[in-house]
Amino acid sequence: TGLSGSTADLIVNFVEPGSDTTIWGAGFRPNEVVEIVAVGVLAGEDRIIVGGQANEFGAFQMLANIDLDIGIYTLMAIGDQESEATAVMLVAEK
């Protein structure tokens, strides 16, 4: 049924700079539109990584190209129905 202002889950794997990674989320409202942002990476501003829509169960899988420098980043998934989730993302060479 989804929860108002719910705390959802977000998972992302280690990724090399300039490569693709899959981002998974759950606990969002059914069919909620979700935007994934890297927090504070452009002169303190958030950068949109990818966007999409949760399925009828409130889960999603999105493929994103990560064009960020080596480092550790906070990713935030922001749903258009008030769901939010955060995850850490490590960008590093293998």
mmCIF file of N, CA, C and O in Angstrom:
data_model
loop_
_atom_site.group_PDB
_atom_site.id
_atom_site.type_symbol
_atom_site.label_atom_id
_atom_site.label_comp_id
_atom_site.label_asym_id
_atom_site.label_seq_id
_atom_site.Cartn_x
_atom_site.Cartn_y
_atom_site.Cartn_z
ATOM 1 N N THR A 1 0.805 -1.207 0.000
ATOM 2 C CA THR A 1 0.000 0.000 0.000
ATOM 3 C C THR A 1 0.843 1.264 0.000
ATOM 4 O O THR A 1 0.358 2.319 -0.283
ATOM 5 N N GLY A 2 2.097 1.183 0.365
ATOM 6 C CA GLY A 2 2.965 2.364 0.412
ATOM 7 C C GLY A 2 2.695 3.185 1.645
ATOM 8 O O GLY A 2 1.599 3.178 2.188
ATOM 9 N N LEU A 3 3.694 3.865 2.114
ATOM 10 C CA LEU A 3 3.577 4.644 3.334
ATOM 11 C C LEU A 3 3.845 6.101 3.051
ATOM 12 O O LEU A 3 4.774 6.435 2.341
ATOM 13 N N SER A 4 3.067 6.983 3.616
ATOM 14 C CA SER A 4 3.298 8.415 3.452
ATOM 15 C C SER A 4 4.619 8.781 4.098
ATOM 16 O O SER A 4 4.859 8.454 5.261
ATOM 17 N N GLY A 5 5.498 9.446 3.345
ATOM 18 C CA GLY A 5 6.797 9.826 3.875
ATOM 19 C C GLY A 5 7.629 8.631 4.289
ATOM 20 O O GLY A 5 8.397 8.691 5.222
ATOM 21 N N SER A 6 7.428 7.519 3.618
ATOM 22 C CA SER A 6 8.059 6.268 4.026
ATOM 23 C C SER A 6 9.573 6.313 3.890
ATOM 24 O O SER A 6 10.125 7.056 3.091
ATOM 25 N N THR A 7 10.217 5.509 4.698
ATOM 26 C CA THR A 7 11.641 5.295 4.549
ATOM 27 C C THR A 7 11.797 4.049 3.693
ATOM 28 O O THR A 7 11.371 2.974 4.086
ATOM 29 N N ALA A 8 12.367 4.222 2.535
ATOM 30 C CA ALA A 8 12.534 3.127 1.593
ATOM 31 C C ALA A 8 13.995 2.692 1.585
ATOM 32 O O ALA A 8 14.832 3.280 2.261
ATOM 33 N N ASP A 9 14.299 1.650 0.829
ATOM 34 C CA ASP A 9 15.652 1.122 0.734
ATOM 35 C C ASP A 9 16.242 1.415 -0.633
ATOM 36 O O ASP A 9 15.540 1.416 -1.640
ATOM 37 N N LEU A 10 17.568 1.627 -0.641
ATOM 38 C CA LEU A 10 18.297 1.907 -1.869
ATOM 39 C C LEU A 10 19.609 1.152 -1.811
ATOM 40 O O LEU A 10 20.304 1.198 -0.792
ATOM 41 N N ILE A 11 19.950 0.446 -2.888
ATOM 42 C CA ILE A 11 21.186 -0.343 -2.946
ATOM 43 C C ILE A 11 21.908 -0.036 -4.250
ATOM 44 O O ILE A 11 21.296 0.010 -5.316
ATOM 45 N N VAL A 12 23.219 0.175 -4.139
ATOM 46 C CA VAL A 12 24.050 0.358 -5.327
ATOM 47 C C VAL A 12 25.391 -0.316 -5.060
ATOM 48 O O VAL A 12 25.881 -0.325 -3.940
ATOM 49 N N ASN A 13 25.957 -0.927 -6.092
ATOM 50 C CA ASN A 13 27.247 -1.599 -5.960
ATOM 51 C C ASN A 13 28.403 -0.634 -6.195
ATOM 52 O O ASN A 13 28.214 0.470 -6.686
ATOM 53 N N PHE A 14 29.599 -1.085 -5.882
ATOM 54 C CA PHE A 14 30.846 -0.425 -6.260
ATOM 55 C C PHE A 14 30.815 -0.174 -7.767
ATOM 56 O O PHE A 14 30.295 -0.989 -8.520
ATOM 57 N N VAL A 15 31.369 0.955 -8.198
ATOM 58 C CA VAL A 15 31.372 1.264 -9.627
ATOM 59 C C VAL A 15 32.674 1.970 -9.995
ATOM 60 O O VAL A 15 33.226 2.727 -9.202
ATOM 61 N N GLU A 16 33.173 1.699 -11.189
ATOM 62 C CA GLU A 16 34.350 2.394 -11.698
ATOM 63 C C GLU A 16 33.909 3.693 -12.359
ATOM 64 O O GLU A 16 32.811 3.758 -12.924
ATOM 65 N N PRO A 17 34.762 4.737 -12.322
ATOM 66 C CA PRO A 17 34.397 6.013 -12.943
ATOM 67 C C PRO A 17 34.037 5.829 -14.417
ATOM 68 O O PRO A 17 34.723 5.122 -15.149
ATOM 69 N N GLY A 18 32.943 6.440 -14.844
ATOM 70 C CA GLY A 18 32.524 6.390 -16.238
ATOM 71 C C GLY A 18 31.824 5.120 -16.659
ATOM 72 O O GLY A 18 31.466 4.966 -17.822
ATOM 73 N N SER A 19 31.619 4.185 -15.734
ATOM 74 C CA SER A 19 30.966 2.925 -16.112
ATOM 75 C C SER A 19 29.516 2.890 -15.632
ATOM 76 O O SER A 19 29.057 3.773 -14.919
ATOM 77 N N ASP A 20 28.823 1.847 -16.042
ATOM 78 C CA ASP A 20 27.417 1.677 -15.684
ATOM 79 C C ASP A 20 27.280 0.850 -14.414
ATOM 80 O O ASP A 20 28.093 -0.039 -14.151
ATOM 81 N N THR A 21 26.243 1.139 -13.657
ATOM 82 C CA THR A 21 25.910 0.344 -12.487
ATOM 83 C C THR A 21 24.395 0.256 -12.372
ATOM 84 O O THR A 21 23.680 1.080 -12.938
ATOM 85 N N THR A 22 23.941 -0.743 -11.661
ATOM 86 C CA THR A 22 22.514 -0.902 -11.416
ATOM 87 C C THR A 22 22.200 -0.395 -10.018
ATOM 88 O O THR A 22 22.923 -0.675 -9.067
ATOM 89 N N ILE A 23 21.120 0.350 -9.907
ATOM 90 C CA ILE A 23 20.640 0.867 -8.628
ATOM 91 C C ILE A 23 19.278 0.247 -8.382
ATOM 92 O O ILE A 23 18.408 0.276 -9.259
ATOM 93 N N TRP A 24 19.106 -0.347 -7.187
ATOM 94 C CA TRP A 24 17.850 -0.983 -6.832
ATOM 95 C C TRP A 24 17.195 -0.224 -5.694
ATOM 96 O O TRP A 24 17.867 0.306 -4.816
ATOM 97 N N GLY A 25 15.882 -0.207 -5.690
ATOM 98 C CA GLY A 25 15.140 0.421 -4.603
ATOM 99 C C GLY A 25 13.894 -0.374 -4.279
ATOM 100 O O GLY A 25 13.362 -1.098 -5.118
ATOM 101 N N ALA A 26 13.429 -0.246 -3.037
ATOM 102 C CA ALA A 26 12.205 -0.904 -2.591
ATOM 103 C C ALA A 26 11.585 -0.075 -1.480
ATOM 104 O O ALA A 26 12.265 0.733 -0.844
ATOM 105 N N GLY A 27 10.306 -0.290 -1.257
ATOM 106 C CA GLY A 27 9.609 0.426 -0.203
ATOM 107 C C GLY A 27 8.993 1.739 -0.668
ATOM 108 O O GLY A 27 8.533 2.530 0.146
ATOM 109 N N PHE A 28 8.998 1.958 -1.961
ATOM 110 C CA PHE A 28 8.363 3.150 -2.521
ATOM 111 C C PHE A 28 6.877 2.854 -2.746
ATOM 112 O O PHE A 28 6.439 1.710 -2.651
ATOM 113 N N ARG A 29 6.117 3.875 -3.060
ATOM 114 C CA ARG A 29 4.698 3.667 -3.350
ATOM 115 C C ARG A 29 4.560 3.001 -4.723
ATOM 116 O O ARG A 29 5.413 3.184 -5.593
ATOM 117 N N PRO A 30 3.494 2.253 -4.939
ATOM 118 C CA PRO A 30 3.287 1.630 -6.244
ATOM 119 C C PRO A 30 3.310 2.669 -7.366
ATOM 120 O O PRO A 30 2.674 3.725 -7.265
ATOM 121 N N ASN A 31 4.104 2.395 -8.383
ATOM 122 C CA ASN A 31 4.223 3.234 -9.586
ATOM 123 C C ASN A 31 4.754 4.642 -9.315
ATOM 124 O O ASN A 31 4.605 5.534 -10.148
ATOM 125 N N GLU A 32 5.402 4.851 -8.165
ATOM 126 C CA GLU A 32 5.947 6.169 -7.826
ATOM 127 C C GLU A 32 7.100 6.524 -8.768
ATOM 128 O O GLU A 32 7.937 5.687 -9.081
ATOM 129 N N VAL A 33 7.134 7.758 -9.223
ATOM 130 C CA VAL A 33 8.236 8.249 -10.049
ATOM 131 C C VAL A 33 9.380 8.635 -9.116
ATOM 132 O O VAL A 33 9.177 9.358 -8.138
ATOM 133 N N VAL A 34 10.587 8.123 -9.419
ATOM 134 C CA VAL A 34 11.732 8.282 -8.529
ATOM 135 C C VAL A 34 12.908 8.890 -9.286
ATOM 136 O O VAL A 34 13.202 8.503 -10.415
ATOM 137 N N GLU A 35 13.577 9.834 -8.641
ATOM 138 C CA GLU A 35 14.788 10.451 -9.178
ATOM 139 C C GLU A 35 15.943 10.099 -8.248
ATOM 140 O O GLU A 35 15.818 10.217 -7.032
ATOM 141 N N ILE A 36 17.058 9.650 -8.834
ATOM 142 C CA ILE A 36 18.258 9.321 -8.056
ATOM 143 C C ILE A 36 19.249 10.458 -8.239
ATOM 144 O O ILE A 36 19.599 10.802 -9.366
ATOM 145 N N VAL A 37 19.717 11.040 -7.127
ATOM 146 C CA VAL A 37 20.674 12.140 -7.195
ATOM 147 C C VAL A 37 21.904 11.818 -6.359
ATOM 148 O O VAL A 37 21.824 11.122 -5.348
ATOM 149 N N ALA A 38 23.051 12.328 -6.806
ATOM 150 C CA ALA A 38 24.275 12.309 -6.000
ATOM 151 C C ALA A 38 24.277 13.638 -5.251
ATOM 152 O O ALA A 38 24.190 14.707 -5.861
ATOM 153 N N VAL A 39 24.340 13.566 -3.946
ATOM 154 C CA VAL A 39 24.172 14.741 -3.096
ATOM 155 C C VAL A 39 25.428 15.610 -3.080
ATOM 156 O O VAL A 39 26.525 15.131 -2.794
ATOM 157 N N GLY A 40 25.258 16.888 -3.415
ATOM 158 C CA GLY A 40 26.303 17.895 -3.248
ATOM 159 C C GLY A 40 27.555 17.753 -4.078
ATOM 160 O O GLY A 40 28.620 18.198 -3.666
ATOM 161 N N VAL A 41 27.479 17.176 -5.267
ATOM 162 C CA VAL A 41 28.694 16.913 -6.041
ATOM 163 C C VAL A 41 29.088 18.017 -7.021
ATOM 164 O O VAL A 41 30.226 18.069 -7.448
ATOM 165 N N LEU A 42 28.169 18.886 -7.380
ATOM 166 C CA LEU A 42 28.489 19.963 -8.317
ATOM 167 C C LEU A 42 28.483 21.295 -7.579
ATOM 168 O O LEU A 42 27.432 21.912 -7.430
ATOM 169 N N ALA A 43 29.637 21.703 -7.072
ATOM 170 C CA ALA A 43 29.753 22.952 -6.315
ATOM 171 C C ALA A 43 28.697 23.016 -5.220
ATOM 172 O O ALA A 43 28.038 24.026 -5.030
ATOM 173 N N GLY A 44 28.519 21.896 -4.529
ATOM 174 C CA GLY A 44 27.553 21.830 -3.450
ATOM 175 C C GLY A 44 26.130 21.535 -3.881
ATOM 176 O O GLY A 44 25.246 21.389 -3.052
ATOM 177 N N GLU A 45 25.892 21.423 -5.181
ATOM 178 C CA GLU A 45 24.552 21.133 -5.693
ATOM 179 C C GLU A 45 24.421 19.641 -5.996
ATOM 180 O O GLU A 45 25.387 18.980 -6.352
ATOM 181 N N ASP A 46 23.206 19.137 -5.880
ATOM 182 C CA ASP A 46 22.936 17.745 -6.205
ATOM 183 C C ASP A 46 22.989 17.539 -7.713
ATOM 184 O O ASP A 46 22.715 18.451 -8.483
ATOM 185 N N ARG A 47 23.348 16.323 -8.111
ATOM 186 C CA ARG A 47 23.420 15.978 -9.536
ATOM 187 C C ARG A 47 22.518 14.788 -9.811
ATOM 188 O O ARG A 47 22.650 13.750 -9.162
ATOM 189 N N ILE A 48 21.624 14.935 -10.758
ATOM 190 C CA ILE A 48 20.722 13.840 -11.114
ATOM 191 C C ILE A 48 21.529 12.739 -11.798
ATOM 192 O O ILE A 48 22.271 12.997 -12.745
ATOM 193 N N ILE A 49 21.366 11.517 -11.303
ATOM 194 C CA ILE A 49 22.065 10.359 -11.869
ATOM 195 C C ILE A 49 21.157 9.622 -12.857
ATOM 196 O O ILE A 49 21.558 9.286 -13.960
ATOM 197 N N VAL A 50 19.925 9.358 -12.437
ATOM 198 C CA VAL A 50 18.970 8.628 -13.270
ATOM 199 C C VAL A 50 17.577 8.800 -12.666
ATOM 200 O O VAL A 50 17.443 9.173 -11.502
ATOM 201 N N GLY A 51 16.572 8.534 -13.449
ATOM 202 C CA GLY A 51 15.201 8.575 -12.960
ATOM 203 C C GLY A 51 14.391 7.462 -13.582
ATOM 204 O O GLY A 51 14.779 6.890 -14.595
ATOM 205 N N GLY A 52 13.286 7.154 -12.943
ATOM 206 C CA GLY A 52 12.417 6.108 -13.463
ATOM 207 C C GLY A 52 11.195 5.954 -12.593
ATOM 208 O O GLY A 52 10.857 6.836 -11.810
ATOM 209 N N GLN A 53 10.555 4.797 -12.711
ATOM 210 C CA GLN A 53 9.311 4.566 -11.993
ATOM 211 C C GLN A 53 9.355 3.227 -11.279
ATOM 212 O O GLN A 53 9.811 2.226 -11.833
ATOM 213 N N ALA A 54 8.876 3.231 -10.033
ATOM 214 C CA ALA A 54 8.742 1.981 -9.288
ATOM 215 C C ALA A 54 7.628 1.136 -9.919
ATOM 216 O O ALA A 54 6.730 1.660 -10.564
ATOM 217 N N ASN A 55 7.698 -0.155 -9.700
ATOM 218 C CA ASN A 55 6.657 -1.035 -10.224
ATOM 219 C C ASN A 55 5.442 -1.034 -9.285
ATOM 220 O O ASN A 55 5.390 -0.262 -8.323
ATOM 221 N N GLU A 56 4.489 -1.906 -9.560
ATOM 222 C CA GLU A 56 3.264 -1.940 -8.755
ATOM 223 C C GLU A 56 3.507 -2.384 -7.321
ATOM 224 O O GLU A 56 2.639 -2.227 -6.456
ATOM 225 N N PHE A 57 4.713 -2.898 -7.031
ATOM 226 C CA PHE A 57 5.070 -3.315 -5.675
ATOM 227 C C PHE A 57 5.975 -2.296 -4.977
ATOM 228 O O PHE A 57 6.473 -2.538 -3.886
ATOM 229 N N GLY A 58 6.253 -1.167 -5.645
ATOM 230 C CA GLY A 58 7.078 -0.122 -5.053
ATOM 231 C C GLY A 58 8.571 -0.378 -5.144
ATOM 232 O O GLY A 58 9.357 0.215 -4.422
ATOM 233 N N ALA A 59 8.970 -1.256 -6.056
ATOM 234 C CA ALA A 59 10.393 -1.572 -6.236
ATOM 235 C C ALA A 59 10.846 -1.135 -7.631
ATOM 236 O O ALA A 59 10.043 -1.003 -8.547
ATOM 237 N N PHE A 60 12.155 -0.910 -7.768
ATOM 238 C CA PHE A 60 12.684 -0.552 -9.084
ATOM 239 C C PHE A 60 14.120 -1.032 -9.238
ATOM 240 O O PHE A 60 14.808 -1.332 -8.268
ATOM 241 N N GLN A 61 14.524 -1.084 -10.497
ATOM 242 C CA GLN A 61 15.905 -1.366 -10.893
ATOM 243 C C GLN A 61 16.211 -0.396 -12.016
ATOM 244 O O GLN A 61 15.487 -0.356 -13.011
ATOM 245 N N MET A 62 17.258 0.420 -11.834
ATOM 246 C CA MET A 62 17.627 1.408 -12.851
ATOM 247 C C MET A 62 19.101 1.249 -13.197
ATOM 248 O O MET A 62 19.935 1.084 -12.313
ATOM 249 N N LEU A 63 19.402 1.327 -14.482
ATOM 250 C CA LEU A 63 20.778 1.303 -14.954
ATOM 251 C C LEU A 63 21.241 2.745 -15.117
ATOM 252 O O LEU A 63 20.547 3.552 -15.744
ATOM 253 N N ALA A 64 22.396 3.076 -14.527
ATOM 254 C CA ALA A 64 22.894 4.452 -14.584
ATOM 255 C C ALA A 64 24.366 4.470 -14.941
ATOM 256 O O ALA A 64 25.136 3.624 -14.499
ATOM 257 N N ASN A 65 24.754 5.456 -15.755
ATOM 258 C CA ASN A 65 26.167 5.692 -16.034
ATOM 259 C C ASN A 65 26.672 6.662 -14.971
ATOM 260 O O ASN A 65 26.094 7.721 -14.765
ATOM 261 N N ILE A 66 27.760 6.280 -14.302
ATOM 262 C CA ILE A 66 28.292 7.082 -13.202
ATOM 263 C C ILE A 66 29.522 7.840 -13.682
ATOM 264 O O ILE A 66 30.621 7.292 -13.759
ATOM 265 N N ASP A 67 29.323 9.092 -14.035
ATOM 266 C CA ASP A 67 30.396 9.951 -14.526
ATOM 267 C C ASP A 67 30.838 10.885 -13.386
ATOM 268 O O ASP A 67 30.661 12.096 -13.455
ATOM 269 N N LEU A 68 31.376 10.270 -12.338
ATOM 270 C CA LEU A 68 31.850 11.019 -11.165
ATOM 271 C C LEU A 68 33.298 10.646 -10.890
ATOM 272 O O LEU A 68 33.755 9.565 -11.266
ATOM 273 N N ASP A 69 34.011 11.537 -10.225
ATOM 274 C CA ASP A 69 35.388 11.263 -9.832
ATOM 275 C C ASP A 69 35.429 10.172 -8.767
ATOM 276 O O ASP A 69 34.432 9.895 -8.092
ATOM 277 N N ILE A 70 36.605 9.577 -8.588
ATOM 278 C CA ILE A 70 36.814 8.586 -7.540
ATOM 279 C C ILE A 70 36.456 9.212 -6.197
ATOM 280 O O ILE A 70 36.827 10.354 -5.911
ATOM 281 N N GLY A 71 35.702 8.476 -5.399
ATOM 282 C CA GLY A 71 35.310 8.959 -4.082
ATOM 283 C C GLY A 71 34.110 8.199 -3.546
ATOM 284 O O GLY A 71 33.616 7.261 -4.162
ATOM 285 N N ILE A 72 33.657 8.628 -2.381
ATOM 286 C CA ILE A 72 32.475 8.047 -1.753
ATOM 287 C C ILE A 72 31.381 9.098 -1.790
ATOM 288 O O ILE A 72 31.601 10.244 -1.409
ATOM 289 N N TYR A 73 30.206 8.693 -2.260
ATOM 290 C CA TYR A 73 29.101 9.624 -2.460
ATOM 291 C C TYR A 73 27.842 9.161 -1.741
ATOM 292 O O TYR A 73 27.642 7.961 -1.543
ATOM 293 N N THR A 74 27.011 10.116 -1.401
ATOM 294 C CA THR A 74 25.672 9.814 -0.898
ATOM 295 C C THR A 74 24.707 9.895 -2.064
ATOM 296 O O THR A 74 24.653 10.912 -2.756
ATOM 297 N N LEU A 75 23.992 8.801 -2.302
ATOM 298 C CA LEU A 75 22.923 8.806 -3.288
ATOM 299 C C LEU A 75 21.609 8.944 -2.549
ATOM 300 O O LEU A 75 21.420 8.353 -1.488
ATOM 301 N N MET A 76 20.695 9.705 -3.113
ATOM 302 C CA MET A 76 19.370 9.835 -2.550
ATOM 303 C C MET A 76 18.343 9.554 -3.628
ATOM 304 O O MET A 76 18.448 10.072 -4.742
ATOM 305 N N ALA A 77 17.391 8.704 -3.298
ATOM 306 C CA ALA A 77 16.258 8.438 -4.174
ATOM 307 C C ALA A 77 15.089 9.241 -3.631
ATOM 308 O O ALA A 77 14.724 9.108 -2.466
ATOM 309 N N ILE A 78 14.515 10.078 -4.477
ATOM 310 C CA ILE A 78 13.429 10.959 -4.072
ATOM 311 C C ILE A 78 12.212 10.637 -4.931
ATOM 312 O O ILE A 78 12.235 10.816 -6.142
ATOM 313 N N GLY A 79 11.158 10.176 -4.288
ATOM 314 C CA GLY A 79 9.932 9.834 -4.994
ATOM 315 C C GLY A 79 8.972 11.002 -5.037
ATOM 316 O O GLY A 79 8.986 11.863 -4.161
ATOM 317 N N ASP A 80 8.133 11.026 -6.062
ATOM 318 C CA ASP A 80 7.177 12.120 -6.212
ATOM 319 C C ASP A 80 5.971 11.992 -5.270
ATOM 320 O O ASP A 80 5.095 12.845 -5.262
ATOM 321 N N GLN A 81 5.960 10.922 -4.456
ATOM 322 C CA GLN A 81 4.891 10.744 -3.465
ATOM 323 C C GLN A 81 5.475 10.706 -2.049
ATOM 324 O O GLN A 81 4.968 10.019 -1.170
ATOM 325 N N GLU A 82 6.585 11.408 -1.857
ATOM 326 C CA GLU A 82 7.229 11.639 -0.557
ATOM 327 C C GLU A 82 8.090 10.498 -0.028
ATOM 328 O O GLU A 82 8.584 10.574 1.085
ATOM 329 N N SER A 83 8.297 9.427 -0.789
ATOM 330 C CA SER A 83 9.210 8.380 -0.347
ATOM 331 C C SER A 83 10.642 8.836 -0.579
ATOM 332 O O SER A 83 10.923 9.536 -1.560
ATOM 333 N N GLU A 84 11.542 8.453 0.322
ATOM 334 C CA GLU A 84 12.956 8.792 0.186
ATOM 335 C C GLU A 84 13.814 7.635 0.689
ATOM 336 O O GLU A 84 13.396 6.901 1.572
ATOM 337 N N ALA A 85 14.995 7.523 0.114
ATOM 338 C CA ALA A 85 15.969 6.541 0.570
ATOM 339 C C ALA A 85 17.363 7.067 0.263
ATOM 340 O O ALA A 85 17.544 7.845 -0.666
ATOM 341 N N THR A 86 18.334 6.638 1.052
ATOM 342 C CA THR A 86 19.724 7.003 0.783
ATOM 343 C C THR A 86 20.584 5.742 0.774
ATOM 344 O O THR A 86 20.230 4.715 1.355
ATOM 345 N N ALA A 87 21.723 5.848 0.113
ATOM 346 C CA ALA A 87 22.711 4.769 0.060
ATOM 347 C C ALA A 87 24.077 5.386 -0.188
ATOM 348 O O ALA A 87 24.190 6.485 -0.747
ATOM 349 N N VAL A 88 25.102 4.676 0.204
ATOM 350 C CA VAL A 88 26.469 5.095 -0.090
ATOM 351 C C VAL A 88 26.887 4.468 -1.414
ATOM 352 O O VAL A 88 26.476 3.347 -1.731
ATOM 353 N N MET A 89 27.656 5.215 -2.210
ATOM 354 C CA MET A 89 28.171 4.699 -3.469
ATOM 355 C C MET A 89 29.671 4.946 -3.508
ATOM 356 O O MET A 89 30.120 6.085 -3.349
ATOM 357 N N LEU A 90 30.431 3.877 -3.719
ATOM 358 C CA LEU A 90 31.878 3.974 -3.851
ATOM 359 C C LEU A 90 32.238 3.980 -5.325
ATOM 360 O O LEU A 90 31.882 3.054 -6.067
ATOM 361 N N VAL A 91 32.932 5.029 -5.763
ATOM 362 C CA VAL A 91 33.450 5.114 -7.121
ATOM 363 C C VAL A 91 34.957 4.971 -7.013
ATOM 364 O O VAL A 91 35.629 5.788 -6.354
ATOM 365 N N ALA A 92 35.500 3.893 -7.600
ATOM 366 C CA ALA A 92 36.942 3.613 -7.464
ATOM 367 C C ALA A 92 37.405 2.744 -8.629
ATOM 368 O O ALA A 92 36.605 2.098 -9.299
ATOM 369 N N GLU A 93 38.709 2.749 -8.847
ATOM 370 C CA GLU A 93 39.300 1.837 -9.834
ATOM 371 C C GLU A 93 39.379 0.445 -9.224
ATOM 372 O O GLU A 93 39.537 0.301 -8.019
ATOM 373 N N LYS A 94 39.283 -0.579 -10.076
ATOM 374 C CA LYS A 94 39.399 -1.957 -9.587
ATOM 375 C C LYS A 94 40.823 -2.243 -9.186
ATOM 376 O O LYS A 94 41.756 -1.731 -9.692
#
